[in-house]
Amino acid sequence: MEILKTYKLYIGGQFPRTESGRTYPVRGANGNHVANACLGSRKDVRNAVQAARKAQSAWAVRSGFNRSQILYRIAEILEDRKAQFVSELISMGSSTADAQNEVQSSIDRCVYYAGWSDKYQALLSSVNPVATPHFNFSVPEAMGVVGVVSCQRTGLIGLISQILPVILGGNTIVVIANSDQPLGAISFAEVLATSDVPGGVVNILTGQIAELLPTLAGHMDVNALSLAYIDADLLKAAQEVAIDNLKRCSVYAEDFTLQTSQGLAFISTFQEIKTTWHPIEQLSGGGSGY
Amino acid sequence: MMSENTWNLDPALESTAIVQLNTQYELYIDGKWQIPQSATYFPSVNPADESHLSQIAQANEADVDKAVKAARAAYQNVWSQLSGAERGKYLFRIARLMQEKSRELAVLETLDGGKPIRESRDIDIPLACNHFFYYAGWADKLEEAFPGQQMASLGVAAQITPWNFPLLMLAWKIAPALACGNTVVLKPAETTSLTALKFAEICQEAGLPAGVVNIVTGYGDTGAALVAHPDVDKIAFTGSTAVGKQIQRACIGTKKKLTLELGGKSANIILEDAPIDQAVEGVINAIFFNQGHVCCAGSRLFIQESIAHQVVEKLKFRLKSIYVGNPLDKNTDIGAINSKKQLETIHNYISVGLSEGAEMYQPDCKLPEKGYYCQPTLFLDVAQSSRIAQEEIFGPVLTVQTFRTIEEVIQKANNSPYGLAAGVWTANGARIFGLSSQLQAGVVWANTYNKFDPTSPFGGYKESGFGREGGRHGLSAYLQIKN
C-alpha cells in the first residue's frame, strides 16, 4: 500500500501542523483529491514573522560567499529531487512538458541567483566623491523581514523567483504559498531544510490569502512586501494596513517562467542604501582623499 | 566674562538691499505668471520680526490641474523629445544663474525662513547650486548609470517640499527629475515659497521651455490636490511622517511612483574613547544646525556612562556661548523658529519634557522681543519611553541618555520607528564600522554630523521614508528601470 505524504507548514526550520488544526483539500486539474494541505491561521503568520525576525541578523552577517554556497546547494538538492517536483506539478494540473520545463527553469534560477549573492553589493555600492574632506560610501543593506504572497499561477518557479533574490540579500521571509497549488511549496521547504538554509530564513505557510495576508501586511515587524497576482480588493486592503509602519510594497504581475523575470532589480528592490561619512585627516598640505 | 563663556558681540548685519521682492507673486504655470483661479493670496512673513514680506497666490484644484496639464504638454512635446545632452545644458545654465544670484537667494532664504545668514550663504545655497550642476552632468549618461537595464523617464513629477531647507529641497527634487527627462509641478511649503518663486524667474531667464517647471504655491490642500491628480506619474515628498502616510494612502490603486523623505529621531552616540571636544562641537552642530529644523538632526544624544558627567558639563558650558538672535547677523548661531505654529509645537514638547520629570537646562540668553525664538535646550536623565525621546520635535531641543555597553546603545538607538540618520563618535576605527553597520539608518556620520553633498545618497529606513536623493542612487527615483 502507498504511503501518502502529509503536507505541513515550514516555520523556524521546523515542519509544524497549523496551530489551528485545520486542513483543506488540494485538487488536481479534473477535480480529483490529491492531498490535504494545512489551512494556516493568523497565529501561524505571527509565529512565522517571529521566527523570521529571530533569524534575520545572523543571516544578514553571513558572507555573500557563504549565502552563495547555500543557494547553490538548493539547486543541487532540487536537481536530485526533480522527478518528485515534476510529478507534484502534474498532480496539481500541469501538463508533463510544462511541469518539466518549470522544474528545469527553477533549478536554473537557483544557480543564477546563487551567483548573485556576492556580486550585487559591488554593483549597488558607490564611493561618493564629496566636495569636503570625507570618505563617503554607500552600500546596500537588507531591509529585514519581507512578507511574500507567492505567484498564484505557478506551483514552483514563481515561488523560487520571489524567495531567492530576497534572501540572498540578507532578508528573511514569510511566504504565503499559492493556495491552489501549495504542494510544491512545502516540498521546496524540504529542499531548503536539507540545503543548510538556517531555520527561520524562509518560512512557508499554506492557506487562504484572504485570511493570512491582512495579518502579514499589517504586522509591525515586517519591513517589506512582495505581492504577486492577488485580487485587487485584497491588494488594496493589504497596501492600506502596510502604511502603518511604511512597508515597502512591490507588486508583481510577471510571467515568472520567462528569463526576463530574473535580474538585479529583483534583488535591489529589497535593499536599503546606507551612506557612511568619515573625515579624512589632511596630511602634507591637504593632499589626502579618495 | 570668559569663565561664563558669554560674549558681547557687535552686530554684523547682512544687507537686505540685494533682494528684489515683488509685493505680490502669481502662480508660475506654463512659463508664465498666472493669476490664481482661486483669486486668493496669503502673506509670507519674516519669522525674525513678524514683518510682512509679500503676498503669494494660493493655488486651488483648478490651478493645480492647469499646472499638471502644462507639465504634461511640455513633457510630450518638448522635454521628452530633447536629447540628454540638451537637457543637461539647460540644467548647467540654471546652476550657473543660481550661482550668480547666490547672495540674493541666501539673504532671501534667511528673510523668509529665519535661518542664520551664515548657513544660507555657506550651506543651503551653494549646495542647491551644486545639486543642479551635479545632475546636469547625469542627463546624457543615464544608460551608463544602470548597465544592463533599460530605463525610461516617468512623465510628470509632483513634488512637495518642506520649509526647513526651501531652495535646497527644491534642488534635490527638480534637478534629478529634469535630468531624467521628467517635467515637474512643485509645491513649496507655505511659509517659505519665496526662493522657489525666485527660482521660477531663473527658469525664465535660462530660457527653459515653458511648462517644464511649474510652481504652485499654497497650503496642504494645494499639495493634496497635486497628489490626487490622476495625470501625475511620480510623487516626491519631503515632510512629516504623518503626511507621508496620507500620501502613500492616496497612491494606493494608482501607478504613481512614490518616494518619501520623512521624519527622524536620530541617535548621536559618544563612546568613552571619543575625542571629547570634537564630539561636543559635533553634538552642537547635530542638534542646533538650522534651529534643529532638520529631519536628520541628532536629537537623541547617547553618552557612555564613564564620560557622561564630563560631556554634559562641557555641553552646558558650550551652550552659554551660543548666540540666538537676528538671522541676518553673521554672529548668529540659532536664528528664528520658522513659524509661530512651530514655536508652539516646540514649547509644547518642552512642557511635556518637564512634566515627564526630565531635568532641563537652558542657558541664560536674551531673546529678541519680536519674532519667534527659542533657547537651545537640553533634557538630562531622559527615559527611553519618554515622548521627548520618541517623537520628532523639530527644534533646538536635545535629549540626553547614557549607556554602559555597545550592545545596549545599539538596542536603544534602533528602538525607534524612525531610521533616518545616526552619529558615532569614537577614535576606534574597527568600532566605527562595527557600530555603523548595526545602526538602522540611511545615513551614518562617524566623527562628524550633518554633512551633505550632491554626490551622497540621502534617505531613510523604516518610517523615515523610502527612496534616496543624491548621487547615482538618486536617479532611480525618477526613472522606470527594467531588466
mmCIF file of N, CA, C and O in Angstrom, chain B residues 239-310:
data_model
loop_
_atom_site.group_PDB
_atom_site.id
_atom_site.type_symbol
_atom_site.label_atom_id
_atom_site.label_comp_id
_atom_site.label_asym_id
_atom_site.label_seq_id
_atom_site.Cartn_x
_atom_site.Cartn_y
_atom_site.Cartn_z
ATOM 1 N N GLY B 239 8.773 65.777 4.145
ATOM 2 C CA GLY B 239 7.961 66.397 5.190
ATOM 3 C C GLY B 239 7.730 65.421 6.320
ATOM 4 O O GLY B 239 8.546 64.519 6.548
ATOM 5 N N SER B 240 6.608 65.579 7.007
ATOM 6 C CA SER B 240 6.366 64.773 8.197
ATOM 7 C C SER B 240 5.931 63.357 7.842
ATOM 8 O O SER B 240 5.383 63.101 6.773
ATOM 9 N N THR B 241 6.186 62.430 8.771
ATOM 10 C CA THR B 241 5.776 61.045 8.565
ATOM 11 C C THR B 241 4.258 60.931 8.472
ATOM 12 O O THR B 241 3.738 60.153 7.659
ATOM 13 N N ALA B 242 3.543 61.737 9.251
ATOM 14 C CA ALA B 242 2.076 61.659 9.215
ATOM 15 C C ALA B 242 1.550 62.004 7.821
ATOM 16 O O ALA B 242 0.707 61.287 7.266
ATOM 17 N N VAL B 243 2.051 63.079 7.236
ATOM 18 C CA VAL B 243 1.599 63.461 5.889
ATOM 19 C C VAL B 243 2.099 62.454 4.857
ATOM 20 O O VAL B 243 1.388 62.101 3.914
ATOM 21 N N GLY B 244 3.303 61.947 5.044
ATOM 22 C CA GLY B 244 3.844 60.931 4.138
ATOM 23 C C GLY B 244 2.931 59.717 4.057
ATOM 24 O O GLY B 244 2.690 59.167 2.972
ATOM 25 N N LYS B 245 2.395 59.317 5.197
ATOM 26 C CA LYS B 245 1.490 58.169 5.222
ATOM 27 C C LYS B 245 0.183 58.482 4.485
ATOM 28 O O LYS B 245 -0.360 57.631 3.774
ATOM 29 N N GLN B 246 -0.298 59.718 4.643
ATOM 30 C CA GLN B 246 -1.515 60.111 3.896
ATOM 31 C C GLN B 246 -1.264 60.037 2.394
ATOM 32 O O GLN B 246 -2.134 59.612 1.629
ATOM 33 N N ILE B 247 -0.065 60.439 1.989
ATOM 34 C CA ILE B 247 0.254 60.419 0.561
ATOM 35 C C ILE B 247 0.360 58.984 0.068
ATOM 36 O O ILE B 247 -0.149 58.641 -0.999
ATOM 37 N N GLN B 248 0.996 58.124 0.869
ATOM 38 C CA GLN B 248 1.103 56.719 0.464
ATOM 39 C C GLN B 248 -0.301 56.118 0.306
ATOM 40 O O GLN B 248 -0.569 55.369 -0.630
ATOM 41 N N ARG B 249 -1.194 56.506 1.209
ATOM 42 C CA ARG B 249 -2.576 56.005 1.125
ATOM 43 C C ARG B 249 -3.239 56.496 -0.159
ATOM 44 O O ARG B 249 -3.916 55.737 -0.848
ATOM 45 N N ALA B 250 -3.017 57.766 -0.485
ATOM 46 C CA ALA B 250 -3.646 58.338 -1.683
ATOM 47 C C ALA B 250 -3.128 57.689 -2.966
ATOM 48 O O ALA B 250 -3.783 57.755 -3.998
ATOM 49 N N CYS B 251 -1.961 57.063 -2.898
ATOM 50 C CA CYS B 251 -1.371 56.452 -4.102
ATOM 51 C C CYS B 251 -1.830 55.009 -4.317
ATOM 52 O O CYS B 251 -1.542 54.431 -5.370
ATOM 53 N N ILE B 252 -2.493 54.430 -3.327
ATOM 54 C CA ILE B 252 -2.924 53.036 -3.480
ATOM 55 C C ILE B 252 -3.883 52.922 -4.661
ATOM 56 O O ILE B 252 -4.775 53.752 -4.839
ATOM 57 N N GLY B 253 -3.653 51.900 -5.466
ATOM 58 C CA GLY B 253 -4.533 51.676 -6.605
ATOM 59 C C GLY B 253 -4.157 52.517 -7.814
ATOM 60 O O GLY B 253 -4.834 52.450 -8.839
ATOM 61 N N THR B 254 -3.091 53.312 -7.705
ATOM 62 C CA THR B 254 -2.632 54.094 -8.856
ATOM 63 C C THR B 254 -1.277 53.541 -9.284
ATOM 64 O O THR B 254 -0.682 52.731 -8.594
ATOM 65 N N LYS B 255 -0.789 54.018 -10.419
ATOM 66 C CA LYS B 255 0.540 53.596 -10.878
ATOM 67 C C LYS B 255 1.597 54.646 -10.533
ATOM 68 O O LYS B 255 2.713 54.616 -11.049
ATOM 69 N N LYS B 256 1.261 55.576 -9.653
ATOM 70 C CA LYS B 256 2.202 56.644 -9.318
ATOM 71 C C LYS B 256 3.402 56.086 -8.560
ATOM 72 O O LYS B 256 3.239 55.376 -7.576
ATOM 73 N N LYS B 257 4.571 56.466 -9.005
ATOM 74 C CA LYS B 257 5.789 56.066 -8.301
ATOM 75 C C LYS B 257 6.012 57.056 -7.163
ATOM 76 O O LYS B 257 5.859 58.259 -7.348
ATOM 77 N N LEU B 258 6.381 56.525 -5.998
ATOM 78 C CA LEU B 258 6.427 57.374 -4.808
ATOM 79 C C LEU B 258 7.787 57.291 -4.118
ATOM 80 O O LEU B 258 8.327 56.203 -3.940
ATOM 81 N N THR B 259 8.340 58.443 -3.747
ATOM 82 C CA THR B 259 9.468 58.445 -2.813
ATOM 83 C C THR B 259 9.143 59.426 -1.688
ATOM 84 O O THR B 259 8.554 60.487 -1.914
ATOM 85 N N LEU B 260 9.517 59.041 -0.471
ATOM 86 C CA LEU B 260 9.178 59.810 0.721
ATOM 87 C C LEU B 260 10.435 60.041 1.559
ATOM 88 O O LEU B 260 11.179 59.098 1.826
ATOM 89 N N GLU B 261 10.634 61.280 1.943
ATOM 90 C CA GLU B 261 11.740 61.592 2.850
ATOM 91 C C GLU B 261 11.090 62.246 4.059
ATOM 92 O O GLU B 261 10.633 63.389 3.980
ATOM 93 N N LEU B 262 11.006 61.496 5.164
ATOM 94 C CA LEU B 262 10.133 61.904 6.268
ATOM 95 C C LEU B 262 10.921 62.229 7.541
ATOM 96 O O LEU B 262 12.058 62.639 7.463
ATOM 97 N N GLY B 263 10.279 62.031 8.654
ATOM 98 C CA GLY B 263 10.836 62.488 9.917
ATOM 99 C C GLY B 263 11.963 61.615 10.435
ATOM 100 O O GLY B 263 12.319 60.595 9.845
ATOM 101 N N GLY B 264 12.521 62.048 11.556
ATOM 102 C CA GLY B 264 13.586 61.276 12.174
ATOM 103 C C GLY B 264 13.709 61.590 13.647
ATOM 104 O O GLY B 264 13.109 62.549 14.156
ATOM 105 N N LYS B 265 14.428 60.752 14.335
ATOM 106 C CA LYS B 265 14.771 60.988 15.742
ATOM 107 C C LYS B 265 16.134 60.344 15.907
ATOM 108 O O LYS B 265 16.284 59.289 16.530
ATOM 109 N N SER B 266 17.124 60.982 15.293
ATOM 110 C CA SER B 266 18.392 60.302 15.086
ATOM 111 C C SER B 266 19.244 60.278 16.342
ATOM 112 O O SER B 266 19.328 61.254 17.088
ATOM 113 N N ALA B 267 19.912 59.136 16.531
ATOM 114 C CA ALA B 267 20.782 58.933 17.690
ATOM 115 C C ALA B 267 22.181 59.443 17.376
ATOM 116 O O ALA B 267 22.700 59.201 16.296
ATOM 117 N N ASN B 268 22.766 60.143 18.329
ATOM 118 C CA ASN B 268 24.141 60.604 18.214
ATOM 119 C C ASN B 268 24.869 59.997 19.411
ATOM 120 O O ASN B 268 24.523 60.282 20.562
ATOM 121 N N ILE B 269 25.847 59.130 19.136
ATOM 122 C CA ILE B 269 26.416 58.269 20.177
ATOM 123 C C ILE B 269 27.870 58.640 20.449
ATOM 124 O O ILE B 269 28.692 58.653 19.528
ATOM 125 N N ILE B 270 28.172 58.959 21.723
ATOM 126 C CA ILE B 270 29.556 59.269 22.080
ATOM 127 C C ILE B 270 30.115 58.138 22.938
ATOM 128 O O ILE B 270 29.605 57.865 24.034
ATOM 129 N N LEU B 271 31.152 57.475 22.433
ATOM 130 C CA LEU B 271 31.793 56.396 23.181
ATOM 131 C C LEU B 271 32.919 56.966 24.034
ATOM 132 O O LEU B 271 33.438 58.054 23.753
ATOM 133 N N GLU B 272 33.329 56.201 25.040
ATOM 134 C CA GLU B 272 34.260 56.754 26.041
ATOM 135 C C GLU B 272 35.636 57.072 25.467
ATOM 136 O O GLU B 272 36.370 57.863 26.036
ATOM 137 N N ASP B 273 35.972 56.472 24.324
ATOM 138 C CA ASP B 273 37.285 56.768 23.750
ATOM 139 C C ASP B 273 37.230 57.872 22.693
ATOM 140 O O ASP B 273 38.178 58.075 21.946
ATOM 141 N N ALA B 274 36.111 58.593 22.622
ATOM 142 C CA ALA B 274 35.958 59.633 21.590
ATOM 143 C C ALA B 274 36.810 60.851 21.930
ATOM 144 O O ALA B 274 37.060 61.138 23.103
ATOM 145 N N PRO B 275 37.242 61.613 20.919
ATOM 146 C CA PRO B 275 37.852 62.921 21.180
ATOM 147 C C PRO B 275 36.748 63.864 21.657
ATOM 148 O O PRO B 275 35.894 64.284 20.873
ATOM 149 N N ILE B 276 36.760 64.160 22.953
ATOM 150 C CA ILE B 276 35.573 64.755 23.575
ATOM 151 C C ILE B 276 35.258 66.163 23.077
ATOM 152 O O ILE B 276 34.106 66.484 22.798
ATOM 153 N N ASP B 277 36.275 67.016 22.933
ATOM 154 C CA ASP B 277 35.981 68.381 22.496
ATOM 155 C C ASP B 277 35.378 68.403 21.092
ATOM 156 O O ASP B 277 34.437 69.144 20.815
ATOM 157 N N GLN B 278 35.923 67.549 20.224
ATOM 158 C CA GLN B 278 35.342 67.459 18.869
ATOM 159 C C GLN B 278 33.919 66.923 18.925
ATOM 160 O O GLN B 278 33.039 67.379 18.199
ATOM 161 N N ALA B 279 33.712 65.951 19.783
ATOM 162 C CA ALA B 279 32.375 65.358 19.894
ATOM 163 C C ALA B 279 31.370 66.396 20.384
ATOM 164 O O ALA B 279 30.245 66.481 19.878
ATOM 165 N N VAL B 280 31.775 67.222 21.340
ATOM 166 C CA VAL B 280 30.863 68.249 21.866
ATOM 167 C C VAL B 280 30.500 69.239 20.744
ATOM 168 O O VAL B 280 29.332 69.582 20.557
ATOM 169 N N GLU B 281 31.483 69.668 19.974
ATOM 170 C CA GLU B 281 31.180 70.539 18.834
ATOM 171 C C GLU B 281 30.237 69.839 17.847
ATOM 172 O O GLU B 281 29.323 70.444 17.285
ATOM 173 N N GLY B 282 30.482 68.536 17.668
ATOM 174 C CA GLY B 282 29.640 67.756 16.765
ATOM 175 C C GLY B 282 28.205 67.666 17.250
ATOM 176 O O GLY B 282 27.258 67.740 16.458
ATOM 177 N N VAL B 283 28.040 67.548 18.555
ATOM 178 C CA VAL B 283 26.692 67.470 19.132
ATOM 179 C C VAL B 283 25.965 68.800 18.911
ATOM 180 O O VAL B 283 24.777 68.831 18.552
ATOM 181 N N ILE B 284 26.690 69.901 19.107
ATOM 182 C CA ILE B 284 26.105 71.235 18.917
ATOM 183 C C ILE B 284 25.620 71.386 17.472
ATOM 184 O O ILE B 284 24.495 71.815 17.206
ATOM 185 N N ASN B 285 26.473 70.998 16.539
ATOM 186 C CA ASN B 285 26.113 71.096 15.117
ATOM 187 C C ASN B 285 24.969 70.135 14.778
ATOM 188 O O ASN B 285 24.086 70.445 13.977
ATOM 189 N N ALA B 286 24.965 68.971 15.411
ATOM 190 C CA ALA B 286 23.960 67.948 15.096
ATOM 191 C C ALA B 286 22.559 68.397 15.486
ATOM 192 O O ALA B 286 21.596 68.122 14.777
ATOM 193 N N ILE B 287 22.437 69.114 16.607
ATOM 194 C CA ILE B 287 21.077 69.449 17.080
ATOM 195 C C ILE B 287 20.703 70.907 16.833
ATOM 196 O O ILE B 287 19.532 71.208 16.604
ATOM 197 N N PHE B 288 21.676 71.820 16.828
ATOM 198 C CA PHE B 288 21.284 73.230 16.710
ATOM 199 C C PHE B 288 21.428 73.804 15.306
ATOM 200 O O PHE B 288 21.038 74.941 15.062
ATOM 201 N N PHE B 289 21.993 73.041 14.382
ATOM 202 C CA PHE B 289 22.050 73.457 12.987
ATOM 203 C C PHE B 289 20.627 73.757 12.509
ATOM 204 O O PHE B 289 19.715 72.951 12.710
ATOM 205 N N ASN B 290 20.438 74.935 11.910
ATOM 206 C CA ASN B 290 19.123 75.329 11.393
ATOM 207 C C ASN B 290 18.023 75.253 12.455
ATOM 208 O O ASN B 290 16.920 74.760 12.209
ATOM 209 N N GLN B 291 18.342 75.710 13.673
ATOM 210 C CA GLN B 291 17.377 75.756 14.786
ATOM 211 C C GLN B 291 16.844 74.358 15.155
ATOM 212 O O GLN B 291 15.813 74.237 15.805
ATOM 213 N N GLY B 292 17.528 73.318 14.679
ATOM 214 C CA GLY B 292 17.010 71.965 14.926
ATOM 215 C C GLY B 292 15.906 71.577 13.962
ATOM 216 O O GLY B 292 15.338 70.497 14.075
ATOM 217 N N HIS B 293 15.623 72.452 12.990
ATOM 218 C CA HIS B 293 14.623 72.120 11.956
ATOM 219 C C HIS B 293 15.302 71.270 10.887
ATOM 220 O O HIS B 293 15.473 71.687 9.740
ATOM 221 N N VAL B 294 15.709 70.103 11.263
ATOM 222 C CA VAL B 294 16.448 69.231 10.349
ATOM 223 C C VAL B 294 15.920 67.816 10.575
ATOM 224 O O VAL B 294 15.908 67.342 11.705
ATOM 225 N N CYS B 295 15.460 67.176 9.487
ATOM 226 C CA CYS B 295 14.864 65.850 9.664
ATOM 227 C C CYS B 295 15.863 64.853 10.213
ATOM 228 O O CYS B 295 15.513 63.931 10.920
ATOM 229 N N CYS B 296 17.168 65.068 9.922
ATOM 230 C CA CYS B 296 18.190 64.128 10.384
ATOM 231 C C CYS B 296 18.914 64.666 11.617
ATOM 232 O O CYS B 296 19.993 64.181 11.962
ATOM 233 N N ALA B 297 18.364 65.677 12.288
ATOM 234 C CA ALA B 297 19.014 66.258 13.473
ATOM 235 C C ALA B 297 19.387 65.165 14.468
ATOM 236 O O ALA B 297 18.625 64.229 14.702
ATOM 237 N N GLY B 298 20.558 65.304 15.069
ATOM 238 C CA GLY B 298 20.968 64.353 16.107
ATOM 239 C C GLY B 298 20.293 64.740 17.405
ATOM 240 O O GLY B 298 20.871 65.372 18.277
ATOM 241 N N SER B 299 19.007 64.358 17.510
ATOM 242 C CA SER B 299 18.173 64.870 18.608
ATOM 243 C C SER B 299 18.179 63.963 19.835
ATOM 244 O O SER B 299 17.653 64.325 20.870
ATOM 245 N N ARG B 300 18.751 62.771 19.695
ATOM 246 C CA ARG B 300 18.880 61.893 20.875
ATOM 247 C C ARG B 300 20.372 61.675 21.104
ATOM 248 O O ARG B 300 21.041 61.016 20.321
ATOM 249 N N LEU B 301 20.893 62.241 22.181
ATOM 250 C CA LEU B 301 22.316 62.059 22.479
ATOM 251 C C LEU B 301 22.475 60.892 23.450
ATOM 252 O O LEU B 301 21.803 60.839 24.479
ATOM 253 N N PHE B 302 23.367 59.966 23.103
ATOM 254 C CA PHE B 302 23.698 58.842 23.986
ATOM 255 C C PHE B 302 25.172 58.961 24.372
ATOM 256 O O PHE B 302 26.041 58.973 23.502
ATOM 257 N N ILE B 303 25.435 59.070 25.677
ATOM 258 C CA ILE B 303 26.824 59.216 26.138
ATOM 259 C C ILE B 303 27.172 58.003 26.996
ATOM 260 O O ILE B 303 26.398 57.603 27.878
ATOM 261 N N GLN B 304 28.370 57.439 26.736
ATOM 262 C CA GLN B 304 28.786 56.301 27.562
ATOM 263 C C GLN B 304 28.973 56.780 29.006
ATOM 264 O O GLN B 304 29.516 57.869 29.251
ATOM 265 N N GLU B 305 28.528 55.962 29.935
ATOM 266 C CA GLU B 305 28.383 56.390 31.332
ATOM 267 C C GLU B 305 29.661 56.985 31.934
ATOM 268 O O GLU B 305 29.614 57.998 32.624
ATOM 269 N N SER B 306 30.805 56.381 31.609
ATOM 270 C CA SER B 306 32.057 56.811 32.240
ATOM 271 C C SER B 306 32.438 58.251 31.895
ATOM 272 O O SER B 306 33.199 58.872 32.632
ATOM 273 N N ILE B 307 31.944 58.770 30.784
ATOM 274 C CA ILE B 307 32.301 60.146 30.416
ATOM 275 C C ILE B 307 31.089 61.083 30.432
ATOM 276 O O ILE B 307 31.187 62.244 30.055
ATOM 277 N N ALA B 308 29.958 60.569 30.903
ATOM 278 C CA ALA B 308 28.712 61.332 30.790
ATOM 279 C C ALA B 308 28.791 62.673 31.524
ATOM 280 O O ALA B 308 28.418 63.718 30.981
ATOM 281 N N HIS B 309 29.306 62.638 32.750
ATOM 282 C CA HIS B 309 29.337 63.866 33.543
ATOM 283 C C HIS B 309 30.180 64.932 32.835
ATOM 284 O O HIS B 309 29.755 66.083 32.675
ATOM 285 N N GLN B 310 31.362 64.502 32.389
ATOM 286 C CA GLN B 310 32.293 65.407 31.721
ATOM 287 C C GLN B 310 31.663 66.016 30.451
ATOM 288 O O GLN B 310 31.736 67.223 30.219
#
